[in-house]
Coordinates of C-alpha atoms in Angstrom, one line a residue:
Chain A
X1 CA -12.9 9.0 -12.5
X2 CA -9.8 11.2 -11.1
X3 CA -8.8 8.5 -8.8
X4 CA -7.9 9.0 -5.2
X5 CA -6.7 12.6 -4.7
X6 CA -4.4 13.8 -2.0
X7 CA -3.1 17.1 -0.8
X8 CA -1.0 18.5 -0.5
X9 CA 1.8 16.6 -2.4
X10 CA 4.8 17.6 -0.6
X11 CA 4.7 19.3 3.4
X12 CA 7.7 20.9 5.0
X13 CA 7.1 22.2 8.7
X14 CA 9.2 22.7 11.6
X15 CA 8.6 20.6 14.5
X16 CA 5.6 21.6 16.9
X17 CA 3.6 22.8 13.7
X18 CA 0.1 21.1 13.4
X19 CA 0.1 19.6 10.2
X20 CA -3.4 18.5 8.1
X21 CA -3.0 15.8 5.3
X22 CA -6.4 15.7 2.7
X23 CA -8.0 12.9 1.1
X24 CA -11.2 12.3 -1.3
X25 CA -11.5 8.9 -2.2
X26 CA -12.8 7.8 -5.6
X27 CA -16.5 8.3 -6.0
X28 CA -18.9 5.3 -4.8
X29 CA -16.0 3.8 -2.6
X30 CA -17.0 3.4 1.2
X31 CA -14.1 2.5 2.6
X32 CA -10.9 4.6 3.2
X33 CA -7.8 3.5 4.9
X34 CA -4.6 6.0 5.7
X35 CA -1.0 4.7 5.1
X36 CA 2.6 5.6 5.9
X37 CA 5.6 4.4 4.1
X38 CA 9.1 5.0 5.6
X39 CA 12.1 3.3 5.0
X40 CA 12.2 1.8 8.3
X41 CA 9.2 0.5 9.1
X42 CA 7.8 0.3 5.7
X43 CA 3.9 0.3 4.3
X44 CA 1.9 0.3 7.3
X45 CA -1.8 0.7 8.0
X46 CA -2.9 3.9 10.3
X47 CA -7.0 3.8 10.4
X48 CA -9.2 2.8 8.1
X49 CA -12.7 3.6 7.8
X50 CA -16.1 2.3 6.5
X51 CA -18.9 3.9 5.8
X52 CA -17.3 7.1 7.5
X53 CA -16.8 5.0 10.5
X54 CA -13.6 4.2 12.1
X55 CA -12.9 0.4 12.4
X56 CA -9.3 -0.2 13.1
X57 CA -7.3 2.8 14.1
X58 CA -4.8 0.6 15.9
X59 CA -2.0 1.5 13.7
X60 CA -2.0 5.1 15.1
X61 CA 1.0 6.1 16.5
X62 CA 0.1 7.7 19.6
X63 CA -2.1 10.8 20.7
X64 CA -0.6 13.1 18.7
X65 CA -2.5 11.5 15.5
X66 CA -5.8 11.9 14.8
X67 CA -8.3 11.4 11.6
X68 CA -11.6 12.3 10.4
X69 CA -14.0 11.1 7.9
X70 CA -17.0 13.8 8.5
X71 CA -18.5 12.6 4.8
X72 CA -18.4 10.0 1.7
X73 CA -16.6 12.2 -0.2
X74 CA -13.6 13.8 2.6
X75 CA -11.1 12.7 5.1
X76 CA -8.1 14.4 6.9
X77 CA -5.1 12.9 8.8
X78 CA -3.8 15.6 11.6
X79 CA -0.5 15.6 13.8
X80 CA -0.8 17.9 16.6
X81 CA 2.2 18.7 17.6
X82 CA 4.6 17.1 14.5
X83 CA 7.8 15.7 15.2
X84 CA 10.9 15.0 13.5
X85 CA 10.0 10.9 13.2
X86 CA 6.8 12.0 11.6
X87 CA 8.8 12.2 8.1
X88 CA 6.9 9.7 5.8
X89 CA 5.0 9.5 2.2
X90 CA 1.2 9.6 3.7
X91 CA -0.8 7.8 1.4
X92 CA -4.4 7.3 1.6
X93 CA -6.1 4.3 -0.3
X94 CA -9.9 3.6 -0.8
X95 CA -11.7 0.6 -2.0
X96 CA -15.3 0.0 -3.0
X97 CA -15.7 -2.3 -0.1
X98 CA -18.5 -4.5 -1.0
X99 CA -16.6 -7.4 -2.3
X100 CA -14.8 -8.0 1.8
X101 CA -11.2 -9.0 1.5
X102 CA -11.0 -9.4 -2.0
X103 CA -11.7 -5.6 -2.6
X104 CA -9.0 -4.0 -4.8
X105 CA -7.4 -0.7 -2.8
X106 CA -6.8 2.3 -5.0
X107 CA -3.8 4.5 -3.8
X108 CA -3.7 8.1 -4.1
X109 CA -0.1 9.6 -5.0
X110 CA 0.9 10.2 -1.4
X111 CA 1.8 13.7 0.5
X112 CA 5.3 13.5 1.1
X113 CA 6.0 15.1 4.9
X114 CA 9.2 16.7 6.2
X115 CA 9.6 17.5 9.8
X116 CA 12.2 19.9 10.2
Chain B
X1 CA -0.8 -11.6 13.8
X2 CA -0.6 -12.0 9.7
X3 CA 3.1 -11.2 7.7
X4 CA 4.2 -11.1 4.2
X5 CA 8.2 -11.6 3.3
X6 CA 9.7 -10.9 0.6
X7 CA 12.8 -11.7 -1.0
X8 CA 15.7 -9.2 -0.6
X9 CA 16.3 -6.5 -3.3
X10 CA 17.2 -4.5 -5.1
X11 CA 17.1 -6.8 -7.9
X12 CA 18.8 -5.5 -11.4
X13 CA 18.2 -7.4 -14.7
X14 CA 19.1 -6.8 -18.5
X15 CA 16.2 -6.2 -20.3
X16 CA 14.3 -9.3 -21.8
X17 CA 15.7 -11.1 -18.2
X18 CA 13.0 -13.8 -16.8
X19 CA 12.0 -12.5 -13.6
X20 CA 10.9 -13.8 -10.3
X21 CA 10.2 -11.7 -6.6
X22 CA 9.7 -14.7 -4.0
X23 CA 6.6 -14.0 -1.9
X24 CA 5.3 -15.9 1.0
X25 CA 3.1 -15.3 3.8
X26 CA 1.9 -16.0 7.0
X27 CA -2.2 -15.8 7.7
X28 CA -5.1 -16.7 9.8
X29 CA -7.5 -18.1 7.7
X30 CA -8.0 -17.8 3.5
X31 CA -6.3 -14.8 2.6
X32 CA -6.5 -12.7 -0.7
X33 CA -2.9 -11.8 -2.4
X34 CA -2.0 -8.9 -3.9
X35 CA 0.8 -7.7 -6.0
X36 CA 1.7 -3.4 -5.7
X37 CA 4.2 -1.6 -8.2
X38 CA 5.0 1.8 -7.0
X39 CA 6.8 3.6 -10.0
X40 CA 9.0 6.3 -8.3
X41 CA 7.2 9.6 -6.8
X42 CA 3.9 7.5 -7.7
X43 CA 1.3 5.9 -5.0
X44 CA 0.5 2.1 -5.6
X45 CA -1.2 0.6 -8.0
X46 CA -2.5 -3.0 -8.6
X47 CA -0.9 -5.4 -10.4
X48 CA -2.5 -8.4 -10.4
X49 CA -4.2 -10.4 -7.1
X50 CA -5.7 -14.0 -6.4
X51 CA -8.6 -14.4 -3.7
X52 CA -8.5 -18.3 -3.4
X53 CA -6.0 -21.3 -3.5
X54 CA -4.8 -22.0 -7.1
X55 CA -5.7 -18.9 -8.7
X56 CA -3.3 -17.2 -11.1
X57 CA -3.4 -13.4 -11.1
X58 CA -1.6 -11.9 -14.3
X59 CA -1.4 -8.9 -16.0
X60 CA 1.3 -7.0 -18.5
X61 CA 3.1 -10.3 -18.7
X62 CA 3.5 -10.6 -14.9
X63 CA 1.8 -13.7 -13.2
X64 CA 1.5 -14.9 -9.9
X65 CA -0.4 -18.3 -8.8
X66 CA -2.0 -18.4 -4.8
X67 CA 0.0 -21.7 -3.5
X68 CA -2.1 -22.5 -0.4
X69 CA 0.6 -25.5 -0.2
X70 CA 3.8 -23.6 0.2
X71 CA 1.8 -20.1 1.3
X72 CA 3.3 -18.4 -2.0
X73 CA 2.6 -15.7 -4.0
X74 CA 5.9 -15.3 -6.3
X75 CA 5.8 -12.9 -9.0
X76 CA 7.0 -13.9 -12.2
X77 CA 7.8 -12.3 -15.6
X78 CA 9.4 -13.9 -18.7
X79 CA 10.8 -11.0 -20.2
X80 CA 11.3 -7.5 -18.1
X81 CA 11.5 -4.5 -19.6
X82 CA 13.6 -1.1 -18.8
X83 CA 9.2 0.2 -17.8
X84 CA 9.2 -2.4 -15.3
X85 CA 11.3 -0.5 -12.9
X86 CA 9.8 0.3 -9.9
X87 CA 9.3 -1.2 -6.4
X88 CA 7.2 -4.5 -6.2
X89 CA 5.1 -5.1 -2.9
X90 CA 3.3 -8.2 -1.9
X91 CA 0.6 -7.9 0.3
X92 CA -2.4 -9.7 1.8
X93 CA -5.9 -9.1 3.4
X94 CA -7.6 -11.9 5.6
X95 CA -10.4 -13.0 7.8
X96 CA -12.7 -10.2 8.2
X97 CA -10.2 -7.6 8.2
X98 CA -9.5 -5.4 4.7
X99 CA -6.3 -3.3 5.4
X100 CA -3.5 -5.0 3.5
X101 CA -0.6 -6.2 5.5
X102 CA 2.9 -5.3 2.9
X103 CA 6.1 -7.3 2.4
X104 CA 8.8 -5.0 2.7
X105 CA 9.3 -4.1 -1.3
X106 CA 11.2 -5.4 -3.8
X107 CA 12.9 -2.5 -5.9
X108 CA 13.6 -3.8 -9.6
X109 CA 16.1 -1.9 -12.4
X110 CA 16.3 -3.0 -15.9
X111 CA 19.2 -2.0 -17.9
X112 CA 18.7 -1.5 -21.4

């Protein structure tokens, strides 16, 4: 399998822009959860979904975040309007989900976001 | 609410070093333990992980044993080489919840 793939890799945009972060989790996996990494706060959980349902989107920042899972195979991550603090490695991780906490999570490479 | 501490890097070793990254964790519950390497400009991939109390996880020489006792995970390597460099992360899932709550990342060099 290709793994977990991610796009784009690397995002520079001013601040205002609308920026869209892609993810298509590994084939047969049903559940998806979205990540950001920063030096200050770390690895921390944003949403995850199962079964294309959102179950825990408590780790999203604030309104200007929002994600979607519209099928199995496709999800985006979307800051409307972006900001300067928005500057993180996105990563988006899904697991097969059958085996409940025990599941192994399977990272994509991360997009890498600049806020200018 | 569940936490996972890690000991302080960066950590920097001669190759063949032994090698040990202190984990422990706070958790409601049973959790499962997890151990991340994130090699730079790479996402994170699995190392090795333990679902129940005295379990040992290993794999490409590391190991790590689930201490229900202590509420440790520590990472351990008997001989590190310059490929093990990379940032370690200790993580956890519990009760019904499956999103992985991280340490803050051990980064690891190896000198040759």
């Amino acid at each position: 399998d290709a793994g977990v793939i991610q796009s784009p890799r690397h995002e520079v945009t001013e601040m205002g822009q609308e920026v869209t972060l892609r993810c298509k989790p590994i084939s047969g996996h049903n559940s998806l959860f979205w990540y950001r990494q920063t030096m200050m706060r770390g690895l921390e959980l944003l949403i995850y979904f199962n079964n294309n349902v959102p179950i825990d989107d408590s780790g999203m920042p604030e309104d200007r975040f929002s994600a979607k899972m519209p099928n199995a195979s496709f999800s985006t991550l979307k800051i409307q309007p972006s900001e300067p603090r928005d500057s993180a490695v996105y990563f988006c991780a899904s697991s097969p989900g059958g085996g409940g906490k025990g599941d192994t999570q399977y990272f994509g490479p991360g997009t890498r976001l600049t806020v200018l | 609410g569940d936490s996972v501490t890690q000991m302080e890097g960066p950590v920097t070793l001669s190759e063949e070093a032994f090698l040990t990254i202190n984990c422990t964790y706070t958790a409601t519950g049973y959790p499962s333990l997890f151990w991340y390497v994130q090699y730079p400009g790479e996402g994170l991939q699995l190392l090795l992980k333990a679902t129940k109390a005295d379990d040992k996880g290993s794999n490409k020489g590391f190991e790590a044993t689930y201490r229900k006792e202590t509420t440790s995970f520590h990472l351990e390597k008997g001989s590190v080489q310059v490929s093990d460099s990379a940032v370690y992360f200790c993580a956890l899932t519990s009760g019904s919840a499956r999103q992985l709550t991280f340490g803050s990342g051990t980064q690891l060099t190896v000198l040759p």
